C-alpha cells in the first residue's frame, strides 16, 4: 500500500485516497466486497483501501482518536466510506482524480487554501524497489504477485510461472512459528525434516528443498539454516518449479521443485506499537513486540524493530523449546536513491526433541505411536545461533534505467547432541539409538549487482535485465559418532538412558572444540534477460540466460586438507516463458526452465570413487492458466521435470544415467468467495517415478517420500452480527508415501484438521486482537513425512493436538 503525507499546512486535517480520474469515479460507482470489524478509524481506512485495491494517503492527525464501526457487505466504496465516517465530522468528495476526505466544514475549500499540494510518497518496500510491495489480494491472505528472481516483482497475471506470496496477515492469524508453518497452507508443499537434526525441509512438487536454500530478499544462505522464526517475516513467497535462471543454483544442490523467498518487514507510514503475549500446550510462554517509525524530512527514513521470545515445554512429553529473536529493518527513500538494510539475531535452543525414525530389516512401516509420546533421549539437544544482515541500494539513472546492488552475510554456530532412533521390529516397535554429536560453523558472504532498463522498439516494449552474483560459503564441521555403542529402546514404550560417554571405537571426525574447514563453496553467475511486451501488453515473452560457475572444495576431517581435486564446472541455464492475457481476468502461460546442481560424488563401491560428475541439469516444461475474478483467483498448472541421478554400472563406474521424473497438476484457489468468507487451498497430483536406475526392480517405482496426491483447504469466516469475530478451519490431506526405493515400505496417508478463532475489539482507541488455535484438532497419530534427505526414507511423527492462544495490543 502507498502512503503519502501532505506538507501543506492547511491540509493538516485532510485524508486522500489517490486514483486516476477514471478510477476515482469508479470508487464511487463500482461495488466491492467490504468486511471490516469495529476498529480505530486509521486502521479501518487502511484495511478498506486494501480491500478496494486503492492507494491510501493519510495525515494521522485527521483521524487520531476516532473509531470506525463495523462495515460489511457488497458496497460501493462511496457507501463504505459513508458508513466508516458516520459521526466523525469528516466527509468526502471526488476531485481531480482523488477521493478527498476532510472535516465537513472544510470540504468545499480544503484544497484551495495554502497553495499547491506538495507530497512525498512513503511506501512499505522490502527490497528498496520503487514499486514497493505488491498489494494484497481480496481476503488479505496472499498478495497479487511477488518477486520473480532477477525479473523483480511481477503481478501473477503477468508471470509465466507458478507463484504464491503469503502475507503477514496470514502469518499472524494462524500464529505461525516458522516458515514451515506458513508453507503448510500450500497444496504443492509438504514439510519434512533434514537428515540427522531438526532442520526444516520442504517437498515442493515432490522435490526436496532444504532451509539452506531459502532466499532472503533474493539472496541465498543468509537465514538460519535449520529454523527461521516467523516474527521477522513480511511475506513468504513460493516460486514453484526450477529456477536456475531466476535465482541461480541453490547452494545445497537442491531447489529443483521450487524456491522460497522471504521478505523482511519495513516501517509503514503510520507508527506501529504492537505487543503480543501468548501461551501454548505444554506451558510454553510467548512474547513478541513489533515497533516501527518513520523519521526525518518528509518521513523518508523508516525503522522496524521486532523482538520475540519463546520458552517452555511443547505438547510432546519432555520437549523444551527456547528461542530469542531480534531483527532491525531500516529504509531510506530519496528522489532517485533508495536504501534498505536488515540485521538479525536468532538463538534457537531445543532439548529432548523427538528424533527421526529410521527403518532397518523390517518388511513394513510401524504403526504411528501416540503423537504425545517422546522416544528422544532426555539429554539430546540442538542449539543454533545466527547473526545475519543485508544491505541493498537502488538508483534511478533516469526514467528508463535503474541499477541495484545488494550484499549480505551470516555467521551461524550449531551444536547438536543427538540420538536418532532405528526401528528393527515394526510389530513391537523395538529400536536402538546411539549418541551422535556434531559442531558446525557457517560463514556466508553473498551479493549481486544489476541493472534494469526499459526500451521501446517499434510496437514492442523491452524490459531488459543484467546482473552479476557471487556466493561464498565456508562450512566448518566436526562429528563424533558412537554407532557401535547402541542403546536399546522402543518407539511405543521408550527406555531412557543416562548420557553415555563416547567409547574408544567411536568415529571422530575433527575436533568438536575447534571444527576445521570441511567444505568451501563458491557460486558465481552472469545473467541477461529480456521481457518483451507485445500487442498492447496482451503478450509477455521472457527469454534469458544465466551462466553459472560452480566451485567447491571438500576437506579431510583430520587434517583440513583437500580430499580430492576441487570441483570446478559451469553451465548455461536458459529460460523461455510466455504469457497471453485473453482478457483482464484470464491468462494462459507456458515456460521452459532448468535447475542446476553440482554432480554427485562416486561412492566407495565404484572404481572412480570420489570423482564428481558434471553439473546435474534438471529440465522443466510447464503450461498453465490463471484466473483473477477480482475477489476470487486461482491457477491450474501442468508440469513435467526430469532430475538426473547417477548409479554404479556393471563395470563399477559411477556415471550419470538414471532420472527421477516428476509429472503433475496443481490447482490453486484463493480470495474472498463472498463478503466475510475467505478461501485458500488447492490440490496437487503427482506422478514421481524412478527411471533408468540401473536396477530393473526399481525402474518405474515411486520416489521416496512423495505422495501421488495432496490437498489443502482453508476457510475463514467473519461471523455475521458480531463485530470483530472470525472463525477459521484448515484441512491438510496427504496420500500414502514409500520409505524405500523398492516401494515395499508404505506409510499411510493422513488428513489433519486445524481450527482457530480471532476476535478484535477496541479498548480506549487501542486495538486488541485475541487469537486461539487448535492444530491437529482430532488428535491424529500419523507419520507426517517420509524422508527429508535424498534417498533416505526415515519417518517423522506428526505433532499431537496443540492449543495456542495469544493477545496482541496495538497502541
Short mmCIF file of C-alpha atoms in Angstrom, two decimals, residues 1-400:
data_model
loop_
_atom_site.label_atom_id
_atom_site.label_comp_id
_atom_site.label_asym_id
_atom_site.label_seq_id
_atom_site.Cartn_x
_atom_site.Cartn_y
_atom_site.Cartn_z
CA UNK A 1 0.00 0.00 0.00
CA UNK A 2 1.13 3.54 -0.74
CA UNK A 3 1.00 6.27 1.94
CA UNK A 4 1.53 9.98 1.27
CA UNK A 5 1.94 12.73 3.88
CA UNK A 6 0.86 16.21 2.65
CA UNK A 7 3.24 19.01 3.59
CA UNK A 8 0.87 21.96 3.08
CA UNK A 9 -0.15 23.29 6.48
CA UNK A 10 -3.76 23.99 5.52
CA UNK A 11 -4.24 20.31 4.76
CA UNK A 12 -3.35 19.03 8.19
CA UNK A 13 -6.84 17.55 8.64
CA UNK A 14 -7.15 16.10 5.14
CA UNK A 15 -7.02 12.46 4.08
CA UNK A 16 -6.81 11.49 0.40
CA UNK A 17 -7.26 8.24 -1.47
CA UNK A 18 -5.44 8.73 -4.77
CA UNK A 19 -6.53 7.30 -8.09
CA UNK A 20 -6.68 8.25 -11.72
CA UNK A 21 -9.81 10.28 -12.62
CA UNK A 22 -11.44 7.19 -14.08
CA UNK A 23 -10.56 5.09 -11.07
CA UNK A 24 -11.70 7.80 -8.72
CA UNK A 25 -15.11 7.80 -10.38
CA UNK A 26 -15.23 4.01 -10.17
CA UNK A 27 -14.57 4.32 -6.44
CA UNK A 28 -17.94 5.99 -6.16
CA UNK A 29 -19.87 3.76 -8.58
CA UNK A 30 -18.39 0.23 -8.55
CA UNK A 31 -19.44 -2.22 -5.78
CA UNK A 32 -16.69 -4.09 -3.94
CA UNK A 33 -16.67 -6.66 -1.16
CA UNK A 34 -16.07 -4.95 2.20
CA UNK A 35 -15.51 -6.75 5.50
CA UNK A 36 -14.27 -4.54 8.33
CA UNK A 37 -14.65 -5.05 12.09
CA UNK A 38 -15.08 -2.19 14.52
CA UNK A 39 -11.63 -0.66 14.99
CA UNK A 40 -9.71 2.64 15.09
CA UNK A 41 -10.56 4.76 12.05
CA UNK A 42 -7.00 4.91 10.70
CA UNK A 43 -6.77 1.12 10.70
CA UNK A 44 -10.24 0.81 9.15
CA UNK A 45 -9.30 3.16 6.31
CA UNK A 46 -6.08 1.22 5.69
CA UNK A 47 -8.00 -2.05 5.57
CA UNK A 48 -10.66 -0.51 3.32
CA UNK A 49 -8.01 0.74 0.89
CA UNK A 50 -6.52 -2.77 0.70
CA UNK A 51 -9.88 -4.41 0.08
CA UNK A 52 -10.88 -1.83 -2.54
CA UNK A 53 -7.49 -2.02 -4.27
CA UNK A 54 -6.76 1.68 -3.67
CA UNK A 55 -3.73 3.64 -2.54
CA UNK A 56 -4.12 5.44 0.75
CA UNK A 57 -2.78 8.88 1.59
CA UNK A 58 -3.25 9.75 5.23
CA UNK A 59 -2.32 12.51 7.62
CA UNK A 60 -2.64 10.77 11.01
CA UNK A 61 -3.89 13.80 12.96
CA UNK A 62 -7.11 13.90 10.91
CA UNK A 63 -8.21 10.51 12.19
CA UNK A 64 -6.39 10.17 15.51
CA UNK A 65 -8.62 9.11 18.37
CA UNK A 66 -11.56 8.23 16.11
CA UNK A 67 -13.23 4.84 15.93
CA UNK A 68 -14.98 3.34 12.92
CA UNK A 69 -17.98 0.99 13.15
CA UNK A 70 -18.06 -2.48 11.60
CA UNK A 71 -18.81 -2.33 7.87
CA UNK A 72 -19.64 -5.44 5.89
CA UNK A 73 -21.27 -6.37 2.61
CA UNK A 74 -21.18 -5.70 -1.13
CA UNK A 75 -20.99 -1.90 -1.22
CA UNK A 76 -19.74 0.81 -3.46
CA UNK A 77 -16.66 2.39 -1.88
CA UNK A 78 -18.68 5.57 -1.52
CA UNK A 79 -21.24 3.70 0.60
CA UNK A 80 -18.47 2.09 2.63
CA UNK A 81 -16.81 5.47 3.25
CA UNK A 82 -20.11 6.99 4.36
CA UNK A 83 -20.51 4.26 6.96
CA UNK A 84 -16.88 4.47 8.12
CA UNK A 85 -17.05 8.25 8.52
CA UNK A 86 -20.51 8.40 10.12
CA UNK A 87 -20.42 10.54 13.25
CA UNK A 88 -16.76 11.53 12.85
CA UNK A 89 -17.32 15.03 11.47
CA UNK A 90 -15.44 14.03 8.30
CA UNK A 91 -16.79 13.96 4.77
CA UNK A 92 -15.50 13.04 1.32
CA UNK A 93 -15.79 14.02 -2.34
CA UNK A 94 -14.21 13.18 -5.71
CA UNK A 95 -11.97 15.92 -7.10
CA UNK A 96 -9.16 15.99 -9.65
CA UNK A 97 -8.70 12.23 -9.69
CA UNK A 98 -8.70 11.84 -5.94
CA UNK A 99 -11.06 10.88 -3.16
CA UNK A 100 -10.72 13.71 -0.66
CA UNK A 101 -11.67 13.15 2.99
CA UNK A 102 -11.64 16.18 5.25
CA UNK A 103 -13.56 17.92 8.01
CA UNK A 104 -17.09 18.50 6.85
CA UNK A 105 -16.81 22.27 7.29
CA UNK A 106 -13.68 22.29 5.14
CA UNK A 107 -14.96 20.01 2.40
CA UNK A 108 -15.60 22.82 -0.10
CA UNK A 109 -12.33 24.67 0.37
CA UNK A 110 -9.71 22.37 1.80
CA UNK A 111 -7.80 22.06 -1.45
CA UNK A 112 -7.93 25.77 -2.21
CA UNK A 113 -6.14 27.22 0.79
CA UNK A 114 -2.46 27.02 1.46
CA UNK A 115 -1.42 26.82 -2.19
CA UNK A 116 -0.23 23.83 -4.18
CA UNK A 117 -0.20 20.38 -2.64
CA UNK A 118 3.32 19.07 -2.14
CA UNK A 119 3.72 15.45 -1.10
CA UNK A 120 6.33 12.78 -0.69
CA UNK A 121 5.46 9.12 -1.24
CA UNK A 122 6.37 6.70 1.54
CA UNK A 123 5.92 3.03 0.64
CA UNK A 124 6.46 -0.17 2.56
CA UNK A 125 9.10 -1.94 0.49
CA UNK A 126 11.15 -4.94 1.48
CA UNK A 127 13.78 -4.58 -1.23
CA UNK A 128 14.33 -0.85 -1.85
CA UNK A 129 12.38 -1.03 -5.11
CA UNK A 130 10.48 1.95 -6.42
CA UNK A 131 7.25 -0.01 -6.77
CA UNK A 132 7.19 -1.33 -3.22
CA UNK A 133 5.33 -4.45 -2.20
CA UNK A 134 2.59 -5.68 -4.48
CA UNK A 135 -0.86 -5.26 -2.97
CA UNK A 136 -2.79 -7.93 -1.13
CA UNK A 137 -5.40 -9.92 -2.98
CA UNK A 138 -9.02 -9.94 -1.79
CA UNK A 139 -9.14 -11.55 1.64
CA UNK A 140 -5.61 -10.43 2.51
CA UNK A 141 -4.07 -13.92 2.85
CA UNK A 142 -1.98 -13.80 -0.33
CA UNK A 143 -0.54 -10.98 -2.44
CA UNK A 144 -1.29 -10.16 -6.07
CA UNK A 145 2.15 -11.42 -7.07
CA UNK A 146 5.70 -11.38 -5.80
CA UNK A 147 9.39 -11.35 -6.56
CA UNK A 148 10.37 -13.46 -9.58
CA UNK A 149 14.12 -13.60 -9.05
CA UNK A 150 16.13 -11.21 -11.24
CA UNK A 151 12.93 -10.16 -13.02
CA UNK A 152 11.81 -8.31 -9.90
CA UNK A 153 8.29 -8.02 -8.55
CA UNK A 154 5.56 -9.06 -11.02
CA UNK A 155 1.82 -9.44 -10.89
CA UNK A 156 0.66 -13.06 -11.01
CA UNK A 157 -1.31 -12.49 -14.19
CA UNK A 158 1.84 -11.26 -15.98
CA UNK A 159 4.08 -14.12 -14.84
CA UNK A 160 4.68 -17.38 -16.77
CA UNK A 161 5.50 -19.23 -13.55
CA UNK A 162 3.51 -20.59 -10.60
CA UNK A 163 3.89 -18.15 -7.70
CA UNK A 164 2.15 -17.52 -4.35
CA UNK A 165 3.10 -14.89 -1.80
CA UNK A 166 1.69 -15.46 1.70
CA UNK A 167 1.13 -12.29 3.73
CA UNK A 168 1.94 -11.23 7.25
CA UNK A 169 -1.79 -11.15 7.98
CA UNK A 170 -1.98 -14.91 7.37
CA UNK A 171 1.14 -15.45 9.47
CA UNK A 172 -0.35 -13.56 12.43
CA UNK A 173 -3.85 -15.03 12.17
CA UNK A 174 -2.51 -18.60 12.14
CA UNK A 175 0.06 -17.93 14.88
CA UNK A 176 2.74 -19.36 12.58
CA UNK A 177 6.04 -20.04 14.33
CA UNK A 178 8.27 -20.67 11.33
CA UNK A 179 8.47 -20.81 7.54
CA UNK A 180 7.25 -24.42 7.64
CA UNK A 181 4.05 -23.37 9.44
CA UNK A 182 3.29 -20.89 6.66
CA UNK A 183 4.05 -23.35 3.87
CA UNK A 184 1.57 -25.85 5.31
CA UNK A 185 -1.06 -23.72 3.56
CA UNK A 186 0.38 -24.60 0.15
CA UNK A 187 -1.05 -27.66 -1.65
CA UNK A 188 2.20 -28.13 -3.61
CA UNK A 189 4.41 -28.15 -0.49
CA UNK A 190 4.84 -30.67 2.30
CA UNK A 191 7.18 -30.05 5.20
CA UNK A 192 9.75 -32.60 6.34
CA UNK A 193 12.89 -32.68 8.43
CA UNK A 194 16.54 -32.72 7.42
CA UNK A 195 18.93 -35.61 7.93
CA UNK A 196 20.13 -36.19 11.49
CA UNK A 197 18.77 -33.00 13.05
CA UNK A 198 15.71 -30.75 13.28
CA UNK A 199 16.25 -28.76 10.12
CA UNK A 200 13.09 -27.73 8.27
CA UNK A 201 12.94 -29.24 4.78
CA UNK A 202 10.25 -28.89 2.14
CA UNK A 203 8.96 -31.14 -0.62
CA UNK A 204 7.93 -28.78 -3.45
CA UNK A 205 6.37 -30.60 -6.37
CA UNK A 206 7.87 -33.71 -4.80
CA UNK A 207 11.47 -32.41 -4.88
CA UNK A 208 13.38 -31.65 -1.70
CA UNK A 209 14.35 -28.09 -0.85
CA UNK A 210 16.26 -27.57 2.39
CA UNK A 211 16.07 -24.48 4.56
CA UNK A 212 19.71 -23.80 3.50
CA UNK A 213 18.22 -22.82 0.14
CA UNK A 214 15.71 -20.22 1.34
CA UNK A 215 16.39 -16.82 -0.22
CA UNK A 216 16.26 -13.65 1.88
CA UNK A 217 15.21 -10.73 -0.26
CA UNK A 218 16.57 -12.64 -3.26
CA UNK A 219 19.91 -13.73 -1.72
CA UNK A 220 20.69 -17.32 -0.68
CA UNK A 221 22.29 -18.50 2.54
CA UNK A 222 21.55 -15.60 4.88
CA UNK A 223 18.84 -17.04 7.12
CA UNK A 224 19.34 -19.54 9.95
CA UNK A 225 19.76 -22.90 8.24
CA UNK A 226 17.56 -25.02 10.50
CA UNK A 227 14.68 -22.81 11.64
CA UNK A 228 13.56 -19.32 10.59
CA UNK A 229 11.23 -17.64 13.06
CA UNK A 230 8.07 -16.12 11.56
CA UNK A 231 8.22 -12.85 13.53
CA UNK A 232 10.81 -11.40 11.13
CA UNK A 233 8.73 -12.11 8.01
CA UNK A 234 6.53 -9.78 5.99
CA UNK A 235 5.85 -12.33 3.26
CA UNK A 236 6.74 -15.90 2.34
CA UNK A 237 6.96 -16.28 -1.43
CA UNK A 238 6.88 -19.70 -3.11
CA UNK A 239 8.03 -19.86 -6.73
CA UNK A 240 7.16 -23.40 -7.82
CA UNK A 241 9.40 -25.13 -10.29
CA UNK A 242 13.01 -24.94 -11.40
CA UNK A 243 14.68 -21.56 -11.01
CA UNK A 244 18.33 -21.55 -12.12
CA UNK A 245 17.81 -18.52 -14.35
CA UNK A 246 15.69 -16.62 -11.83
CA UNK A 247 17.68 -17.21 -8.63
CA UNK A 248 20.78 -19.16 -9.61
CA UNK A 249 21.83 -22.62 -8.45
CA UNK A 250 20.70 -23.46 -4.92
CA UNK A 251 23.73 -23.74 -2.57
CA UNK A 252 22.84 -27.24 -1.32
CA UNK A 253 22.30 -28.63 -4.82
CA UNK A 254 18.55 -29.00 -4.32
CA UNK A 255 15.82 -26.44 -5.03
CA UNK A 256 14.63 -28.31 -8.13
CA UNK A 257 10.94 -28.17 -7.23
CA UNK A 258 10.86 -24.50 -6.28
CA UNK A 259 12.33 -21.54 -4.44
CA UNK A 260 11.18 -20.00 -1.16
CA UNK A 261 11.95 -16.28 -0.76
CA UNK A 262 11.45 -14.37 2.50
CA UNK A 263 10.65 -10.66 2.52
CA UNK A 264 11.54 -8.76 5.72
CA UNK A 265 9.36 -6.16 7.41
CA UNK A 266 9.53 -2.42 6.78
CA UNK A 267 8.15 0.65 8.54
CA UNK A 268 4.83 1.79 7.08
CA UNK A 269 3.57 5.35 7.18
CA UNK A 270 1.63 5.06 10.41
CA UNK A 271 3.56 4.50 13.65
CA UNK A 272 3.22 0.96 14.97
CA UNK A 273 3.41 -0.21 18.57
CA UNK A 274 2.40 -3.85 18.94
CA UNK A 275 2.93 -6.24 21.84
CA UNK A 276 1.86 -9.89 21.86
CA UNK A 277 1.61 -12.29 24.79
CA UNK A 278 0.74 -15.93 24.36
CA UNK A 279 0.90 -19.50 25.56
CA UNK A 280 0.64 -22.98 24.08
CA UNK A 281 0.18 -26.60 25.07
CA UNK A 282 2.88 -27.81 27.46
CA UNK A 283 3.06 -24.46 29.23
CA UNK A 284 5.12 -22.62 26.64
CA UNK A 285 5.20 -18.84 27.11
CA UNK A 286 5.45 -16.49 24.13
CA UNK A 287 6.18 -12.76 24.00
CA UNK A 288 6.78 -10.54 20.98
CA UNK A 289 6.97 -6.85 20.17
CA UNK A 290 6.80 -5.04 16.83
CA UNK A 291 7.61 -1.32 16.61
CA UNK A 292 8.09 0.99 13.65
CA UNK A 293 8.51 4.70 12.96
CA UNK A 294 9.32 6.98 10.07
CA UNK A 295 11.72 9.87 10.62
CA UNK A 296 13.34 12.90 9.07
CA UNK A 297 12.33 15.25 6.31
CA UNK A 298 9.19 14.05 4.56
CA UNK A 299 9.35 10.81 6.56
CA UNK A 300 12.00 9.48 4.19
CA UNK A 301 13.62 7.16 6.71
CA UNK A 302 11.94 4.26 8.48
CA UNK A 303 12.89 1.78 11.22
CA UNK A 304 11.16 -1.51 12.09
CA UNK A 305 12.12 -3.49 15.19
CA UNK A 306 10.91 -7.00 16.02
CA UNK A 307 11.67 -8.86 19.22
CA UNK A 308 10.39 -12.31 20.19
CA UNK A 309 10.95 -14.97 22.83
CA UNK A 310 9.58 -18.48 23.30
CA UNK A 311 10.29 -20.58 26.36
CA UNK A 312 8.73 -23.74 27.70
CA UNK A 313 7.68 -27.30 27.02
CA UNK A 314 5.67 -28.36 23.97
CA UNK A 315 2.67 -30.67 23.56
CA UNK A 316 5.15 -33.58 23.20
CA UNK A 317 6.23 -35.08 26.52
CA UNK A 318 9.68 -33.93 27.55
CA UNK A 319 10.33 -31.49 24.70
CA UNK A 320 11.52 -27.99 25.53
CA UNK A 321 11.95 -25.00 23.21
CA UNK A 322 13.73 -21.74 23.92
CA UNK A 323 14.07 -19.06 21.23
CA UNK A 324 15.32 -15.46 21.20
CA UNK A 325 14.95 -13.20 18.16
CA UNK A 326 15.82 -9.59 17.40
CA UNK A 327 15.59 -8.06 13.91
CA UNK A 328 16.02 -4.50 12.64
CA UNK A 329 14.82 -3.24 9.28
CA UNK A 330 15.80 0.23 8.04
CA UNK A 331 14.99 2.03 4.81
CA UNK A 332 15.55 5.45 3.26
CA UNK A 333 13.92 6.84 0.14
CA UNK A 334 15.18 9.80 -1.88
CA UNK A 335 14.19 11.21 -5.22
CA UNK A 336 16.40 8.74 -7.11
CA UNK A 337 18.20 6.68 -4.49
CA UNK A 338 16.59 4.08 -2.24
CA UNK A 339 18.38 2.17 0.51
CA UNK A 340 17.39 -0.65 2.85
CA UNK A 341 19.20 -2.72 5.45
CA UNK A 342 18.36 -5.63 7.70
CA UNK A 343 20.14 -7.12 10.68
CA UNK A 344 19.08 -10.07 12.76
CA UNK A 345 20.00 -12.32 15.66
CA UNK A 346 18.32 -15.66 16.36
CA UNK A 347 19.19 -18.18 19.07
CA UNK A 348 17.13 -21.38 18.89
CA UNK A 349 17.70 -23.98 21.63
CA UNK A 350 15.94 -27.33 21.69
CA UNK A 351 16.19 -30.09 24.28
CA UNK A 352 14.61 -33.53 24.38
CA UNK A 353 13.36 -33.06 20.82
CA UNK A 354 11.77 -36.17 19.31
CA UNK A 355 14.09 -37.53 16.60
CA UNK A 356 13.53 -39.02 13.17
CA UNK A 357 12.85 -42.76 12.91
CA UNK A 358 14.92 -44.87 10.53
CA UNK A 359 13.98 -48.42 9.48
CA UNK A 360 16.31 -51.42 9.27
CA UNK A 361 15.46 -55.02 8.42
CA UNK A 362 11.69 -54.53 8.53
CA UNK A 363 9.11 -55.51 5.94
CA UNK A 364 6.51 -52.87 6.84
CA UNK A 365 6.22 -49.37 8.29
CA UNK A 366 5.35 -49.47 12.01
CA UNK A 367 2.02 -48.05 13.12
CA UNK A 368 2.46 -44.46 14.25
CA UNK A 369 2.81 -44.20 18.06
CA UNK A 370 0.80 -41.88 20.28
CA UNK A 371 1.72 -38.41 18.98
CA UNK A 372 2.38 -37.21 22.52
CA UNK A 373 4.96 -39.98 23.06
CA UNK A 374 8.60 -38.92 23.10
CA UNK A 375 11.22 -41.52 22.30
CA UNK A 376 14.05 -38.99 22.44
CA UNK A 377 16.78 -39.49 24.99
CA UNK A 378 16.35 -36.69 27.57
CA UNK A 379 19.95 -35.48 27.13
CA UNK A 380 19.58 -34.75 23.40
CA UNK A 381 19.73 -31.13 22.34
CA UNK A 382 20.19 -28.86 19.37
CA UNK A 383 21.47 -25.31 19.64
CA UNK A 384 21.62 -22.91 16.71
CA UNK A 385 22.79 -19.29 16.95
CA UNK A 386 22.92 -16.93 13.97
CA UNK A 387 23.88 -13.34 13.19
CA UNK A 388 22.85 -12.13 9.72
CA UNK A 389 22.36 -8.96 7.75
CA UNK A 390 21.89 -7.40 4.32
CA UNK A 391 22.29 -4.02 2.66
CA UNK A 392 20.55 -3.11 -0.59
CA UNK A 393 20.56 0.02 -2.78
CA UNK A 394 18.64 1.00 -5.91
CA UNK A 395 19.32 4.09 -8.04
CA UNK A 396 17.36 5.55 -10.94
CA UNK A 397 19.86 6.85 -13.51
CA UNK A 398 16.92 8.20 -15.49
CA UNK A 399 13.29 7.31 -16.13
CA UNK A 400 14.29 4.20 -18.09
#
